[in-house]
């Protein structure tokens, strides 16, 4: 502990609040979340034009609005139902689920579930495609190319917000949290689930054989990356390890991987 450097103790000098605006605290996490959305939208428009997806910029803007609502609802409700130790409180007081104030102070909305966000995203996408008569699998392939790089900024936001800590470690790049050196697992996820997945799908897209292939590959690749990162991430408080030494994140990742694999096989049989 005597050999700690400025990186190890970064949380002691870093404020999760970026700035205050009219008395409201704006957190780095919120800024990263907005940046993630902007990056995903810009990439979607770029790939839609470059790879000739049949969707206009204005329709993409509309679609991202639908998806944002679905993701926020799904992520928050998913966290409440799966991870939050106060589930019963929120079910009895549902108006508190999206209450950004605590004890009269604006603290934002904390606690989002990725897997809940996926469910909200899928529902929003299905409704959007039905209303605007879009090709579901083609649109989802475009999403698969757009999400990973945006996801990178989301995980960086988790790091800046000093949440979702890693497990205790003796590695020299660990971050000091409450007197213990821990893995900066948020950054592992940003790199593996964000940057690496983006690079893989970016280069593979030219070899795409059928609509829906990229989103199925994304589902499988993401869950592999998440499963690996979970070995360095502290299990969720109040849940711990669920079964066979696996965390809830790993259990959900296995389920998502199976879904992605079944989807890939079925789409391939129909189109190849």
mmCIF file with all atom_site columns, C-alpha atoms in Angstrom, residues 56-185:
data_model
loop_
_atom_site.group_PDB
_atom_site.id
_atom_site.type_symbol
_atom_site.label_atom_id
_atom_site.label_alt_id
_atom_site.label_comp_id
_atom_site.label_asym_id
_atom_site.label_entity_id
_atom_site.label_seq_id
_atom_site.pdbx_PDB_ins_code
_atom_site.Cartn_x
_atom_site.Cartn_y
_atom_site.Cartn_z
_atom_site.occupancy
_atom_site.B_iso_or_equiv
_atom_site.pdbx_formal_charge
_atom_site.auth_seq_id
_atom_site.auth_comp_id
_atom_site.auth_asym_id
_atom_site.auth_atom_id
_atom_site.pdbx_PDB_model_num
ATOM 1   C CA . UNK A 1 56  ? -33.338 7.617  -43.963 1.00 0.00 ? 56  UNK A CA 1
ATOM 2   C CA . UNK A 1 57  ? -31.594 9.898  -41.473 1.00 0.00 ? 57  UNK A CA 1
ATOM 3   C CA . UNK A 1 58  ? -34.913 11.330 -40.280 1.00 0.00 ? 58  UNK A CA 1
ATOM 4   C CA . UNK A 1 59  ? -36.308 7.850  -39.655 1.00 0.00 ? 59  UNK A CA 1
ATOM 5   C CA . UNK A 1 60  ? -33.130 6.929  -37.777 1.00 0.00 ? 60  UNK A CA 1
ATOM 6   C CA . UNK A 1 61  ? -33.580 9.990  -35.553 1.00 0.00 ? 61  UNK A CA 1
ATOM 7   C CA . UNK A 1 62  ? -37.122 8.837  -34.830 1.00 0.00 ? 62  UNK A CA 1
ATOM 8   C CA . UNK A 1 63  ? -35.982 5.275  -34.202 1.00 0.00 ? 63  UNK A CA 1
ATOM 9   C CA . UNK A 1 64  ? -33.338 6.376  -31.693 1.00 0.00 ? 64  UNK A CA 1
ATOM 10  C CA . UNK A 1 65  ? -35.985 8.292  -29.782 1.00 0.00 ? 65  UNK A CA 1
ATOM 11  C CA . UNK A 1 66  ? -38.097 5.134  -29.540 1.00 0.00 ? 66  UNK A CA 1
ATOM 12  C CA . UNK A 1 67  ? -35.108 3.052  -28.525 1.00 0.00 ? 67  UNK A CA 1
ATOM 13  C CA . UNK A 1 68  ? -33.940 5.541  -25.904 1.00 0.00 ? 68  UNK A CA 1
ATOM 14  C CA . UNK A 1 69  ? -37.311 5.372  -24.169 1.00 0.00 ? 69  UNK A CA 1
ATOM 15  C CA . UNK A 1 70  ? -37.298 1.574  -24.320 1.00 0.00 ? 70  UNK A CA 1
ATOM 16  C CA . UNK A 1 71  ? -33.728 1.305  -23.037 1.00 0.00 ? 71  UNK A CA 1
ATOM 17  C CA . UNK A 1 72  ? -34.262 3.663  -20.096 1.00 0.00 ? 72  UNK A CA 1
ATOM 18  C CA . UNK A 1 73  ? -37.484 1.939  -19.039 1.00 0.00 ? 73  UNK A CA 1
ATOM 19  C CA . UNK A 1 74  ? -36.056 -1.541 -19.501 1.00 0.00 ? 74  UNK A CA 1
ATOM 20  C CA . UNK A 1 75  ? -32.711 -0.793 -17.842 1.00 0.00 ? 75  UNK A CA 1
ATOM 21  C CA . UNK A 1 76  ? -34.272 0.798  -14.792 1.00 0.00 ? 76  UNK A CA 1
ATOM 22  C CA . UNK A 1 77  ? -37.061 -1.752 -14.349 1.00 0.00 ? 77  UNK A CA 1
ATOM 23  C CA . UNK A 1 78  ? -34.591 -4.589 -14.959 1.00 0.00 ? 78  UNK A CA 1
ATOM 24  C CA . UNK A 1 79  ? -32.318 -3.288 -12.222 1.00 0.00 ? 79  UNK A CA 1
ATOM 25  C CA . UNK A 1 80  ? -35.224 -2.904 -9.798  1.00 0.00 ? 80  UNK A CA 1
ATOM 26  C CA . UNK A 1 81  ? -36.502 -6.436 -10.444 1.00 0.00 ? 81  UNK A CA 1
ATOM 27  C CA . UNK A 1 82  ? -33.146 -8.261 -10.636 1.00 0.00 ? 82  UNK A CA 1
ATOM 28  C CA . UNK A 1 83  ? -30.497 -6.430 -8.642  1.00 0.00 ? 83  UNK A CA 1
ATOM 29  C CA . UNK A 1 84  ? -31.964 -3.847 -6.262  1.00 0.00 ? 84  UNK A CA 1
ATOM 30  C CA . UNK A 1 85  ? -32.319 -5.073 -2.656  1.00 0.00 ? 85  UNK A CA 1
ATOM 31  C CA . UNK A 1 86  ? -35.342 -2.784 -2.232  1.00 0.00 ? 86  UNK A CA 1
ATOM 32  C CA . UNK A 1 87  ? -37.494 -4.331 -4.965  1.00 0.00 ? 87  UNK A CA 1
ATOM 33  C CA . UNK A 1 88  ? -40.592 -4.587 -2.784  1.00 0.00 ? 88  UNK A CA 1
ATOM 34  C CA . UNK A 1 89  ? -40.327 -0.900 -1.838  1.00 0.00 ? 89  UNK A CA 1
ATOM 35  C CA . UNK A 1 90  ? -40.321 0.174  -5.474  1.00 0.00 ? 90  UNK A CA 1
ATOM 36  C CA . UNK A 1 91  ? -43.169 -2.160 -6.383  1.00 0.00 ? 91  UNK A CA 1
ATOM 37  C CA . UNK A 1 92  ? -45.251 -0.618 -3.609  1.00 0.00 ? 92  UNK A CA 1
ATOM 38  C CA . UNK A 1 93  ? -44.091 2.913  -4.532  1.00 0.00 ? 93  UNK A CA 1
ATOM 39  C CA . UNK A 1 94  ? -43.626 2.775  -8.331  1.00 0.00 ? 94  UNK A CA 1
ATOM 40  C CA . UNK A 1 95  ? -43.462 6.577  -8.638  1.00 0.00 ? 95  UNK A CA 1
ATOM 41  C CA . UNK A 1 96  ? -40.072 6.384  -6.872  1.00 0.00 ? 96  UNK A CA 1
ATOM 42  C CA . UNK A 1 97  ? -38.502 4.255  -9.614  1.00 0.00 ? 97  UNK A CA 1
ATOM 43  C CA . UNK A 1 98  ? -37.604 7.292  -11.719 1.00 0.00 ? 98  UNK A CA 1
ATOM 44  C CA . UNK A 1 99  ? -37.353 9.839  -8.921  1.00 0.00 ? 99  UNK A CA 1
ATOM 45  C CA . UNK A 1 100 ? -33.984 11.650 -9.419  1.00 0.00 ? 100 UNK A CA 1
ATOM 46  C CA . UNK A 1 101 ? -34.119 13.316 -5.986  1.00 0.00 ? 101 UNK A CA 1
ATOM 47  C CA . UNK A 1 102 ? -33.014 11.919 -2.632  1.00 0.00 ? 102 UNK A CA 1
ATOM 48  C CA . UNK A 1 103 ? -33.598 13.877 0.563   1.00 0.00 ? 103 UNK A CA 1
ATOM 49  C CA . UNK A 1 104 ? -34.359 16.955 -1.503  1.00 0.00 ? 104 UNK A CA 1
ATOM 50  C CA . UNK A 1 105 ? -31.081 16.726 -3.454  1.00 0.00 ? 105 UNK A CA 1
ATOM 51  C CA . UNK A 1 106 ? -30.825 15.988 -7.183  1.00 0.00 ? 106 UNK A CA 1
ATOM 52  C CA . UNK A 1 107 ? -28.749 12.796 -7.506  1.00 0.00 ? 107 UNK A CA 1
ATOM 53  C CA . UNK A 1 108 ? -29.950 11.512 -10.861 1.00 0.00 ? 108 UNK A CA 1
ATOM 54  C CA . UNK A 1 109 ? -31.254 8.022  -11.565 1.00 0.00 ? 109 UNK A CA 1
ATOM 55  C CA . UNK A 1 110 ? -28.852 5.299  -10.481 1.00 0.00 ? 110 UNK A CA 1
ATOM 56  C CA . UNK A 1 111 ? -29.064 1.592  -11.041 1.00 0.00 ? 111 UNK A CA 1
ATOM 57  C CA . UNK A 1 112 ? -29.438 0.362  -14.626 1.00 0.00 ? 112 UNK A CA 1
ATOM 58  C CA . UNK A 1 113 ? -29.418 -3.225 -15.883 1.00 0.00 ? 113 UNK A CA 1
ATOM 59  C CA . UNK A 1 114 ? -27.873 -3.982 -19.279 1.00 0.00 ? 114 UNK A CA 1
ATOM 60  C CA . UNK A 1 115 ? -30.003 -7.078 -19.755 1.00 0.00 ? 115 UNK A CA 1
ATOM 61  C CA . UNK A 1 116 ? -33.115 -5.110 -18.800 1.00 0.00 ? 116 UNK A CA 1
ATOM 62  C CA . UNK A 1 117 ? -32.085 -2.492 -21.345 1.00 0.00 ? 117 UNK A CA 1
ATOM 63  C CA . UNK A 1 118 ? -31.870 -5.230 -23.992 1.00 0.00 ? 118 UNK A CA 1
ATOM 64  C CA . UNK A 1 119 ? -35.468 -6.274 -23.314 1.00 0.00 ? 119 UNK A CA 1
ATOM 65  C CA . UNK A 1 120 ? -36.660 -2.655 -23.496 1.00 0.00 ? 120 UNK A CA 1
ATOM 66  C CA . UNK A 1 121 ? -34.659 -2.143 -26.687 1.00 0.00 ? 121 UNK A CA 1
ATOM 67  C CA . UNK A 1 122 ? -36.122 -5.223 -28.377 1.00 0.00 ? 122 UNK A CA 1
ATOM 68  C CA . UNK A 1 123 ? -39.703 -4.249 -27.505 1.00 0.00 ? 123 UNK A CA 1
ATOM 69  C CA . UNK A 1 124 ? -39.173 -0.686 -28.775 1.00 0.00 ? 124 UNK A CA 1
ATOM 70  C CA . UNK A 1 125 ? -37.592 -1.980 -31.998 1.00 0.00 ? 125 UNK A CA 1
ATOM 71  C CA . UNK A 1 126 ? -40.412 -4.439 -32.682 1.00 0.00 ? 126 UNK A CA 1
ATOM 72  C CA . UNK A 1 127 ? -43.037 -1.719 -32.187 1.00 0.00 ? 127 UNK A CA 1
ATOM 73  C CA . UNK A 1 128 ? -41.075 0.723  -34.359 1.00 0.00 ? 128 UNK A CA 1
ATOM 74  C CA . UNK A 1 129 ? -40.659 -1.763 -37.229 1.00 0.00 ? 129 UNK A CA 1
ATOM 75  C CA . UNK A 1 130 ? -44.342 -2.645 -37.100 1.00 0.00 ? 130 UNK A CA 1
ATOM 76  C CA . UNK A 1 131 ? -45.438 0.992  -37.179 1.00 0.00 ? 131 UNK A CA 1
ATOM 77  C CA . UNK A 1 132 ? -43.011 2.153  -39.877 1.00 0.00 ? 132 UNK A CA 1
ATOM 78  C CA . UNK A 1 133 ? -42.849 -1.152 -41.820 1.00 0.00 ? 133 UNK A CA 1
ATOM 79  C CA . UNK A 1 134 ? -39.086 -1.555 -41.538 1.00 0.00 ? 134 UNK A CA 1
ATOM 80  C CA . UNK A 1 135 ? -37.011 -4.683 -42.155 1.00 0.00 ? 135 UNK A CA 1
ATOM 81  C CA . UNK A 1 136 ? -36.411 -5.842 -38.571 1.00 0.00 ? 136 UNK A CA 1
ATOM 82  C CA . UNK A 1 137 ? -33.240 -7.868 -39.149 1.00 0.00 ? 137 UNK A CA 1
ATOM 83  C CA . UNK A 1 138 ? -31.612 -5.318 -41.422 1.00 0.00 ? 138 UNK A CA 1
ATOM 84  C CA . UNK A 1 139 ? -32.263 -2.575 -38.871 1.00 0.00 ? 139 UNK A CA 1
ATOM 85  C CA . UNK A 1 140 ? -30.864 -4.728 -36.062 1.00 0.00 ? 140 UNK A CA 1
ATOM 86  C CA . UNK A 1 141 ? -27.696 -5.352 -38.071 1.00 0.00 ? 141 UNK A CA 1
ATOM 87  C CA . UNK A 1 142 ? -27.263 -1.585 -38.302 1.00 0.00 ? 142 UNK A CA 1
ATOM 88  C CA . UNK A 1 143 ? -27.760 -1.385 -34.541 1.00 0.00 ? 143 UNK A CA 1
ATOM 89  C CA . UNK A 1 144 ? -25.097 -4.068 -34.006 1.00 0.00 ? 144 UNK A CA 1
ATOM 90  C CA . UNK A 1 145 ? -22.562 -1.875 -35.780 1.00 0.00 ? 145 UNK A CA 1
ATOM 91  C CA . UNK A 1 146 ? -23.575 1.264  -33.878 1.00 0.00 ? 146 UNK A CA 1
ATOM 92  C CA . UNK A 1 147 ? -23.903 0.112  -30.271 1.00 0.00 ? 147 UNK A CA 1
ATOM 93  C CA . UNK A 1 148 ? -20.427 -1.170 -29.262 1.00 0.00 ? 148 UNK A CA 1
ATOM 94  C CA . UNK A 1 149 ? -18.503 2.098  -29.580 1.00 0.00 ? 149 UNK A CA 1
ATOM 95  C CA . UNK A 1 150 ? -21.263 3.963  -27.778 1.00 0.00 ? 150 UNK A CA 1
ATOM 96  C CA . UNK A 1 151 ? -21.200 1.270  -25.103 1.00 0.00 ? 151 UNK A CA 1
ATOM 97  C CA . UNK A 1 152 ? -17.515 2.033  -24.572 1.00 0.00 ? 152 UNK A CA 1
ATOM 98  C CA . UNK A 1 153 ? -18.404 5.518  -23.322 1.00 0.00 ? 153 UNK A CA 1
ATOM 99  C CA . UNK A 1 154 ? -21.151 4.115  -21.112 1.00 0.00 ? 154 UNK A CA 1
ATOM 100 C CA . UNK A 1 155 ? -18.685 1.920  -19.241 1.00 0.00 ? 155 UNK A CA 1
ATOM 101 C CA . UNK A 1 156 ? -16.212 4.780  -18.961 1.00 0.00 ? 156 UNK A CA 1
ATOM 102 C CA . UNK A 1 157 ? -19.111 6.649  -17.379 1.00 0.00 ? 157 UNK A CA 1
ATOM 103 C CA . UNK A 1 158 ? -19.452 3.863  -14.795 1.00 0.00 ? 158 UNK A CA 1
ATOM 104 C CA . UNK A 1 159 ? -15.771 4.280  -13.966 1.00 0.00 ? 159 UNK A CA 1
ATOM 105 C CA . UNK A 1 160 ? -16.029 8.047  -13.613 1.00 0.00 ? 160 UNK A CA 1
ATOM 106 C CA . UNK A 1 161 ? -19.147 7.650  -11.480 1.00 0.00 ? 161 UNK A CA 1
ATOM 107 C CA . UNK A 1 162 ? -17.183 5.364  -9.157  1.00 0.00 ? 162 UNK A CA 1
ATOM 108 C CA . UNK A 1 163 ? -19.631 2.459  -9.379  1.00 0.00 ? 163 UNK A CA 1
ATOM 109 C CA . UNK A 1 164 ? -19.680 -1.217 -10.408 1.00 0.00 ? 164 UNK A CA 1
ATOM 110 C CA . UNK A 1 165 ? -16.305 -1.803 -8.780  1.00 0.00 ? 165 UNK A CA 1
ATOM 111 C CA . UNK A 1 166 ? -14.023 -4.691 -9.600  1.00 0.00 ? 166 UNK A CA 1
ATOM 112 C CA . UNK A 1 167 ? -12.911 -7.465 -7.263  1.00 0.00 ? 167 UNK A CA 1
ATOM 113 C CA . UNK A 1 168 ? -10.028 -7.054 -4.850  1.00 0.00 ? 168 UNK A CA 1
ATOM 114 C CA . UNK A 1 169 ? -6.645  -7.386 -6.564  1.00 0.00 ? 169 UNK A CA 1
ATOM 115 C CA . UNK A 1 170 ? -2.911  -7.045 -6.023  1.00 0.00 ? 170 UNK A CA 1
ATOM 116 C CA . UNK A 1 171 ? -2.262  -5.913 -9.590  1.00 0.00 ? 171 UNK A CA 1
ATOM 117 C CA . UNK A 1 172 ? -0.312  -2.622 -9.829  1.00 0.00 ? 172 UNK A CA 1
ATOM 118 C CA . UNK A 1 173 ? -3.055  -1.005 -11.948 1.00 0.00 ? 173 UNK A CA 1
ATOM 119 C CA . UNK A 1 174 ? -5.760  -1.542 -9.321  1.00 0.00 ? 174 UNK A CA 1
ATOM 120 C CA . UNK A 1 175 ? -7.897  1.345  -8.048  1.00 0.00 ? 175 UNK A CA 1
ATOM 121 C CA . UNK A 1 176 ? -8.153  2.097  -4.341  1.00 0.00 ? 176 UNK A CA 1
ATOM 122 C CA . UNK A 1 177 ? -11.794 1.817  -3.202  1.00 0.00 ? 177 UNK A CA 1
ATOM 123 C CA . UNK A 1 178 ? -12.653 2.121  0.503   1.00 0.00 ? 178 UNK A CA 1
ATOM 124 C CA . UNK A 1 179 ? -9.208  1.012  1.555   1.00 0.00 ? 179 UNK A CA 1
ATOM 125 C CA . UNK A 1 180 ? -8.945  -1.923 -0.877  1.00 0.00 ? 180 UNK A CA 1
ATOM 126 C CA . UNK A 1 181 ? -7.193  -2.166 -4.217  1.00 0.00 ? 181 UNK A CA 1
ATOM 127 C CA . UNK A 1 182 ? -9.676  -3.325 -6.842  1.00 0.00 ? 182 UNK A CA 1
ATOM 128 C CA . UNK A 1 183 ? -9.705  -4.148 -10.558 1.00 0.00 ? 183 UNK A CA 1
ATOM 129 C CA . UNK A 1 184 ? -10.893 -1.227 -12.736 1.00 0.00 ? 184 UNK A CA 1
ATOM 130 C CA . UNK A 1 185 ? -13.367 -3.712 -14.237 1.00 0.00 ? 185 UNK A CA 1
#
